[in-house]
Coordinates of C-alpha atoms and ligand atoms in Angstrom, one line a residue:
M1 CA 72.7 61.0 -98.2
P2 CA 75.8 59.1 -99.5
A3 CA 78.1 59.7 -96.8
T4 CA 75.8 58.6 -94.0
S5 CA 75.2 55.2 -95.5
D6 CA 78.7 54.8 -96.0
T7 CA 79.3 51.5 -93.6
N8 CA 83.4 51.4 -94.8
A9 CA 83.6 55.1 -93.6
L10 CA 81.6 54.4 -90.3
V11 CA 83.8 51.3 -89.8
A12 CA 87.1 53.3 -90.4
A13 CA 86.1 56.1 -88.3
L14 CA 85.5 53.4 -85.4
L15 CA 88.8 52.4 -86.1
R16 CA 90.7 55.3 -86.1
D17 CA 88.8 56.1 -82.7
L18 CA 90.3 52.7 -81.2
A19 CA 93.9 53.6 -82.5
A20 CA 93.8 56.9 -81.2
A21 CA 92.8 54.9 -77.7
Q22 CA 95.8 53.3 -77.8
K23 CA 98.6 53.7 -75.2
S24 CA 101.2 52.6 -77.5
T25 CA 102.1 54.2 -81.1
R26 CA 102.4 50.7 -82.5
A27 CA 99.0 49.4 -81.4
G28 CA 97.7 52.5 -82.7
W29 CA 99.4 52.1 -85.7
G30 CA 98.2 48.7 -86.5
Y31 CA 94.3 49.8 -86.2
K32 CA 95.1 52.9 -88.3
R33 CA 96.6 50.5 -90.9
A34 CA 93.2 48.3 -90.8
A35 CA 90.8 51.8 -91.3
N36 CA 93.0 52.4 -94.5
A37 CA 92.3 48.8 -95.7
V38 CA 88.8 49.2 -94.9
L39 CA 88.5 53.0 -96.8
E40 CA 90.5 51.5 -99.7
L41 CA 87.7 48.4 -100.1
E42 CA 86.2 48.5 -103.6
V43 CA 82.9 46.8 -102.2
P44 CA 80.5 47.8 -99.3
I45 CA 81.8 45.9 -96.1
E46 CA 78.2 44.4 -95.9
S47 CA 78.9 42.1 -99.0
L48 CA 81.7 40.5 -97.2
A49 CA 79.5 39.3 -94.1
G50 CA 78.4 35.5 -94.4
P51 CA 74.8 34.5 -93.1
D52 CA 76.7 32.8 -90.2
G53 CA 78.1 36.1 -89.0
T54 CA 81.6 35.7 -90.0
L55 CA 83.7 38.0 -92.1
A56 CA 85.6 37.3 -95.1
K57 CA 89.5 38.1 -94.2
I58 CA 90.6 41.6 -95.2
P59 CA 94.2 42.0 -95.8
N60 CA 95.7 44.3 -93.0
V61 CA 92.6 43.6 -90.8
G62 CA 93.3 41.6 -87.5
P63 CA 90.9 39.8 -85.3
K64 CA 90.2 42.7 -82.7
S65 CA 89.1 45.2 -85.8
Q66 CA 87.3 42.3 -87.2
Q67 CA 85.0 42.2 -84.0
V68 CA 84.7 46.0 -84.2
I69 CA 83.5 45.5 -88.1
L70 CA 81.3 42.8 -87.0
E71 CA 80.1 44.9 -83.9
A72 CA 79.5 47.9 -86.5
L73 CA 77.9 45.9 -89.0
R74 CA 74.9 44.5 -86.4
T75 CA 74.7 47.9 -84.7
R76 CA 76.4 50.8 -86.4
G77 CA 78.2 51.2 -83.3
S78 CA 81.1 49.3 -81.5
P79 CA 80.8 48.5 -77.8
T80 CA 84.7 47.3 -77.9
V81 CA 85.4 50.8 -79.1
E82 CA 83.3 52.7 -76.6
R83 CA 85.0 50.6 -73.7
A84 CA 88.7 51.5 -74.8
I85 CA 87.5 55.3 -75.4
E86 CA 86.7 55.5 -71.8
A87 CA 89.6 53.9 -70.6
S88 CA 92.1 55.8 -72.5
G89 CA 91.0 59.1 -70.7
N90 CA 91.7 60.5 -74.2
A91 CA 87.8 60.8 -75.0
A92 CA 87.7 64.9 -75.6
D93 CA 90.5 64.3 -78.1
I94 CA 88.9 61.5 -79.8
Q95 CA 85.4 63.4 -79.9
R96 CA 87.1 66.3 -81.3
R97 CA 88.9 64.2 -84.2
R98 CA 85.3 62.9 -85.0
T99 CA 84.0 65.8 -85.9
L100 CA 87.1 66.2 -88.6
R101 CA 86.0 63.1 -90.6
S102 CA 82.9 64.4 -92.5
N103 CA 81.9 64.0 -95.9
Y104 CA 84.8 62.1 -96.9
L105 CA 84.1 58.8 -99.4
S106 CA 85.4 55.6 -98.9
R107 CA 86.5 54.4 -102.0
S108 CA 83.7 52.1 -102.2
Q109 CA 81.4 55.1 -102.2
V110 CA 83.6 56.7 -104.8
L111 CA 83.1 53.9 -107.2
A112 CA 79.3 53.8 -106.4
A113 CA 79.1 57.5 -107.2
L114 CA 81.1 56.8 -110.5
R115 CA 78.7 54.3 -111.4
D116 CA 75.4 55.9 -110.7
E117 CA 73.6 57.1 -113.7
S118 CA 71.0 59.0 -111.9
L119 CA 73.7 61.9 -111.1
I120 CA 74.3 64.4 -113.3
G121 CA 78.2 65.5 -113.4
P122 CA 81.3 64.5 -115.1
T123 CA 81.9 61.0 -115.9
I124 CA 85.5 59.4 -116.4
E125 CA 85.2 59.3 -120.1
D126 CA 84.5 63.2 -119.8
Y127 CA 87.9 63.5 -118.0
R128 CA 90.6 64.7 -120.2
G129 CA 93.6 65.6 -117.9
D130 CA 94.5 66.1 -114.5
L131 CA 95.7 69.6 -113.1
Q132 CA 97.4 69.0 -110.0
M133 CA 100.3 66.7 -109.7
H134 CA 103.9 66.6 -108.1
S135 CA 106.9 65.2 -109.4
T136 CA 110.4 64.1 -108.3
W137 CA 111.3 67.9 -109.2
S138 CA 110.0 68.8 -105.7
D139 CA 108.1 65.9 -103.3
G140 CA 106.9 63.6 -105.8
G141 CA 108.4 60.1 -106.6
Q142 CA 107.3 60.3 -110.1
T143 CA 109.0 61.3 -112.9
L144 CA 107.7 63.4 -115.7
E145 CA 107.9 60.9 -118.6
E146 CA 106.4 58.4 -115.8
I147 CA 103.4 61.2 -115.4
I148 CA 103.1 61.3 -119.2
E149 CA 102.9 57.6 -119.6
G150 CA 100.5 57.1 -116.7
G151 CA 98.3 59.5 -118.1
I152 CA 98.4 58.0 -121.6
E153 CA 97.6 54.7 -120.1
R154 CA 94.4 56.7 -118.6
E155 CA 93.3 58.1 -121.6
Y156 CA 94.3 61.5 -120.7
E157 CA 95.5 64.1 -123.3
F158 CA 97.3 66.5 -121.1
C159 CA 98.6 66.8 -117.4
G160 CA 99.6 70.1 -115.5
I161 CA 102.8 69.9 -113.4
T162 CA 102.4 71.6 -110.4
D163 CA 105.5 71.4 -108.4
H164 CA 105.7 73.5 -104.9
S165 CA 107.0 77.0 -105.6
Y166 CA 109.9 78.3 -103.5
G167 CA 107.6 79.7 -101.0
L168 CA 107.4 75.8 -99.4
P169 CA 110.9 75.0 -99.1
I170 CA 109.9 72.1 -96.7
A171 CA 108.1 70.2 -99.7
G172 CA 111.3 71.0 -101.9
G173 CA 110.0 74.1 -103.4
L174 CA 111.5 74.7 -106.6
S175 CA 113.6 77.9 -107.0
M176 CA 113.6 79.8 -110.5
E177 CA 116.4 78.7 -111.5
K178 CA 115.5 74.9 -111.2
L179 CA 112.2 75.8 -112.7
A180 CA 113.6 77.3 -115.6
K181 CA 115.5 73.8 -116.1
Q182 CA 112.2 71.6 -115.3
H183 CA 110.5 74.0 -118.3
A184 CA 113.3 73.1 -120.7
E185 CA 112.7 69.3 -119.6
I186 CA 109.2 69.8 -120.1
D187 CA 109.5 71.6 -123.9
R188 CA 111.7 68.8 -124.6
L189 CA 109.1 65.9 -123.7
N190 CA 106.2 67.9 -125.3
R191 CA 108.2 67.9 -128.4
R192 CA 108.5 64.1 -128.3
Y193 CA 104.9 63.6 -127.6
K194 CA 103.6 65.9 -129.9
G195 CA 100.0 65.2 -131.2
R196 CA 99.7 62.5 -128.3
F197 CA 100.2 64.2 -124.9
R198 CA 100.8 67.6 -123.8
L199 CA 102.3 68.7 -120.1
I200 CA 101.4 72.2 -118.9
K201 CA 103.8 74.2 -117.2
G202 CA 102.1 74.6 -113.9
I203 CA 103.2 75.7 -110.2
E204 CA 101.7 74.9 -106.6
A205 CA 102.1 78.6 -105.4
N206 CA 101.5 79.1 -101.7
I207 CA 98.8 81.4 -100.3
R208 CA 100.4 83.4 -97.7
A209 CA 98.7 83.9 -94.3
D210 CA 97.7 87.4 -95.3
G211 CA 96.2 85.9 -98.8
S212 CA 99.2 87.1 -101.0
V213 CA 100.6 84.2 -103.5
D214 CA 104.3 83.6 -102.8
M215 CA 105.4 84.5 -106.6
T216 CA 105.7 87.6 -108.1
S217 CA 103.9 88.4 -111.2
D218 CA 106.8 88.4 -113.3
E219 CA 107.4 85.1 -112.3
R220 CA 104.4 83.6 -112.3
A221 CA 104.0 85.0 -116.0
T222 CA 106.7 82.0 -116.7
L223 CA 104.0 79.7 -116.0
E224 CA 100.9 78.4 -118.4
L225 CA 99.2 77.2 -115.0
V226 CA 99.3 78.8 -111.7
V227 CA 97.4 76.6 -108.6
A228 CA 97.6 78.8 -105.2
A229 CA 96.7 76.8 -102.3
P230 CA 96.8 77.2 -98.6
H231 CA 99.8 75.6 -96.4
S232 CA 99.6 77.4 -93.3
V233 CA 97.0 78.7 -90.6
L234 CA 94.9 75.2 -91.2
R235 CA 94.3 74.8 -87.4
S236 CA 92.8 78.2 -86.7
P237 CA 89.3 78.6 -85.8
S238 CA 89.2 82.4 -86.9
D239 CA 87.8 83.8 -90.0
Q240 CA 90.2 83.8 -93.0
T241 CA 87.5 84.8 -95.5
A242 CA 89.8 87.9 -96.8
R243 CA 92.8 85.7 -97.0
M244 CA 90.8 83.3 -99.5
I245 CA 89.2 86.4 -101.5
A246 CA 92.9 88.3 -101.8
A247 CA 94.2 84.8 -103.1
V248 CA 91.6 84.4 -106.1
A249 CA 91.6 87.9 -106.7
T250 CA 95.3 87.9 -107.5
P251 CA 95.9 88.3 -111.1
G252 CA 97.6 85.1 -112.9
V253 CA 95.7 82.5 -110.3
H254 CA 93.9 80.1 -112.4
I255 CA 92.8 77.5 -109.9
L256 CA 92.3 77.7 -105.8
G257 CA 93.8 74.4 -104.7
H258 CA 92.6 72.4 -102.0
P259 CA 90.6 75.4 -100.5
R260 CA 90.6 74.6 -96.7
G261 CA 93.7 72.7 -96.3
R262 CA 91.9 70.1 -94.4
I263 CA 93.2 66.6 -93.5
Y264 CA 90.8 63.4 -92.5
G265 CA 90.8 63.0 -88.7
S266 CA 93.5 65.4 -87.7
R267 CA 93.1 69.1 -89.3
P268 CA 89.9 71.1 -89.8
G269 CA 91.6 73.4 -92.3
V270 CA 91.0 77.5 -93.3
S271 CA 87.7 78.7 -91.9
A272 CA 85.9 81.1 -93.8
R273 CA 82.7 82.5 -95.3
W274 CA 82.9 80.5 -98.5
N275 CA 80.0 81.8 -100.2
E276 CA 81.7 85.0 -100.1
V277 CA 85.1 83.2 -101.4
F278 CA 83.0 81.6 -104.0
D279 CA 81.6 84.7 -105.0
A280 CA 85.0 86.4 -105.9
A281 CA 86.1 83.5 -107.2
A282 CA 83.3 83.1 -109.8
Q283 CA 83.9 87.0 -110.8
S284 CA 87.6 86.7 -111.3
G285 CA 87.0 83.5 -113.3
V286 CA 89.1 81.3 -110.8
A287 CA 88.5 77.7 -110.7
V288 CA 87.7 76.1 -107.3
E289 CA 89.6 72.7 -106.9
L290 CA 88.1 69.3 -105.8
D291 CA 91.6 67.8 -104.5
G292 CA 90.9 64.0 -104.9
D293 CA 93.9 62.9 -102.5
P294 CA 91.8 60.4 -100.1
A295 CA 92.9 61.9 -97.2
R296 CA 91.9 65.2 -98.2
Q297 CA 88.8 65.5 -100.5
D298 CA 89.3 69.2 -100.2
M299 CA 86.6 70.6 -101.2
D300 CA 84.0 67.8 -100.8
F301 CA 80.5 67.3 -102.4
A302 CA 78.3 69.5 -99.7
M303 CA 81.0 72.5 -100.0
A304 CA 81.2 72.3 -103.5
Q305 CA 77.2 72.7 -103.9
A306 CA 77.6 76.1 -102.7
A307 CA 80.3 76.7 -105.5
V308 CA 78.0 75.5 -108.3
E309 CA 75.4 77.9 -106.8
A310 CA 77.9 80.7 -106.9
G311 CA 78.8 80.1 -110.8
C312 CA 82.4 79.0 -110.0
L313 CA 84.4 77.2 -112.3
F314 CA 86.1 74.0 -111.1
A315 CA 89.2 71.6 -111.1
L316 CA 89.1 68.1 -110.6
D317 CA 92.4 66.9 -109.5
S318 CA 94.5 64.2 -108.1
D319 CA 97.5 65.9 -106.5
A320 CA 99.5 62.7 -106.8
H321 CA 102.8 62.4 -105.8
A322 CA 103.2 59.2 -107.3
V323 CA 101.5 57.5 -110.8
D324 CA 99.5 54.9 -108.8
Q325 CA 97.7 57.8 -107.2
L326 CA 96.7 59.4 -110.6
S327 CA 93.4 57.4 -109.5
Y328 CA 92.8 59.8 -106.8
A329 CA 91.2 62.0 -109.5
E330 CA 88.4 59.6 -109.3
T331 CA 87.5 60.7 -105.9
A332 CA 87.3 64.1 -107.0
I333 CA 85.1 63.1 -110.2
A334 CA 82.7 61.5 -107.3
H335 CA 82.7 64.4 -105.2
A336 CA 81.7 66.4 -108.2
R337 CA 78.9 63.9 -109.4
L338 CA 77.4 64.0 -105.8
A339 CA 77.5 67.8 -105.7
G340 CA 75.8 67.9 -109.4
I341 CA 78.8 70.0 -110.9
P342 CA 78.1 70.1 -115.0
A343 CA 80.9 68.8 -116.8
D344 CA 81.0 71.7 -118.8
R345 CA 82.1 73.8 -115.9
V346 CA 84.9 71.5 -115.1
I347 CA 88.1 72.5 -116.7
N348 CA 89.5 69.4 -116.9
C349 CA 86.8 68.3 -119.1
W350 CA 87.6 71.0 -122.0
P351 CA 89.3 70.1 -124.9
L352 CA 93.1 70.7 -124.8
E353 CA 93.1 74.0 -127.0
R354 CA 89.9 75.4 -124.9
L355 CA 91.9 74.9 -121.8
L356 CA 95.2 76.5 -123.4
D357 CA 93.1 79.5 -124.2
W358 CA 91.6 79.8 -121.2
L359 CA 95.0 79.3 -119.4
V360 CA 96.6 82.7 -121.6
Q361 CA 93.3 84.7 -120.9
M362 CA 93.4 84.2 -117.3
R363 CA 97.1 84.8 -117.3
S364 CA 96.5 88.1 -118.8
R365 CA 93.5 89.2 -116.4
T366 CA 94.0 92.4 -114.5
A367 CA 93.0 93.0 -110.9
I368 CA 89.6 92.8 -109.9
Ligands
ZN401 ZN1 99.3 71.8 -101.5

């Protein structure tokens, strides 16, 4: 099992526990930063330990965090962290947070899964373009042109621009008027980059609590790609199977984005009988997404296996809000490889013409 042998993830979890055990936010912040530094390491942390029991310097990792790492390397636990938890009086909350870190991969494990030739599933070379990202038009920091240049650098042929819809004003959701302006800009760029790169006019629509999607069918018809994703009721243990089935049954929806809406160590996301949701997605032809944002990893490899069995199509996306986050797609590809998703079922791996045909076909489908 990749997740259990992931020492970097284990160490990061201990450092997050230590952060949660601090009285001051500032001290907590330092341990969180150390945890992130370990999660982002490109090599297994074992390889940084010397035979004399010392540890190579890791940027943003202070002496106390170093001590936790050395303890974890020796025992896979940390008395330092356990003592701090006991003293904090916050043990129950820390225990709860521990349950919210399962099947997250560290960067080192992502790279290992990409390299592992014994895994079936899409490779970096199979991956032709990214279908969920945010630009300066909503809550992202990257311009459309930067996305094109970043995509070309990664040898992509296309990217889907999926800024938030008006249903999510908190994330700068686009009015229909602003969306029309964005489309004019995309048309201009697509003419300029013709034959080299293609931007796809998309949206990240919001799945409301009742399962309806926040744009009318006429509004959705102005878009080439509709990603529908949940952004509310993400902490409730109540079953939301009906909500998610309603979303994937909505005509015009192409991708079920970050299906759970979980966040590393803090938010469990939607609870549902996912087998039934995947059956409904397979029946309507909607692709289910593996969102590669390291804090999301939503779905992960274990959950994706059930979607493989249900016969689903898949989208592997970065959910990037900046150009240097386009690499988050690699996290999604790693999970897809661990889940054994055949590349042919991944819409990002299809030739552009096939993808565009599928987008059109899904747009004209009627309710099931
Ligand atoms: Zn989202």
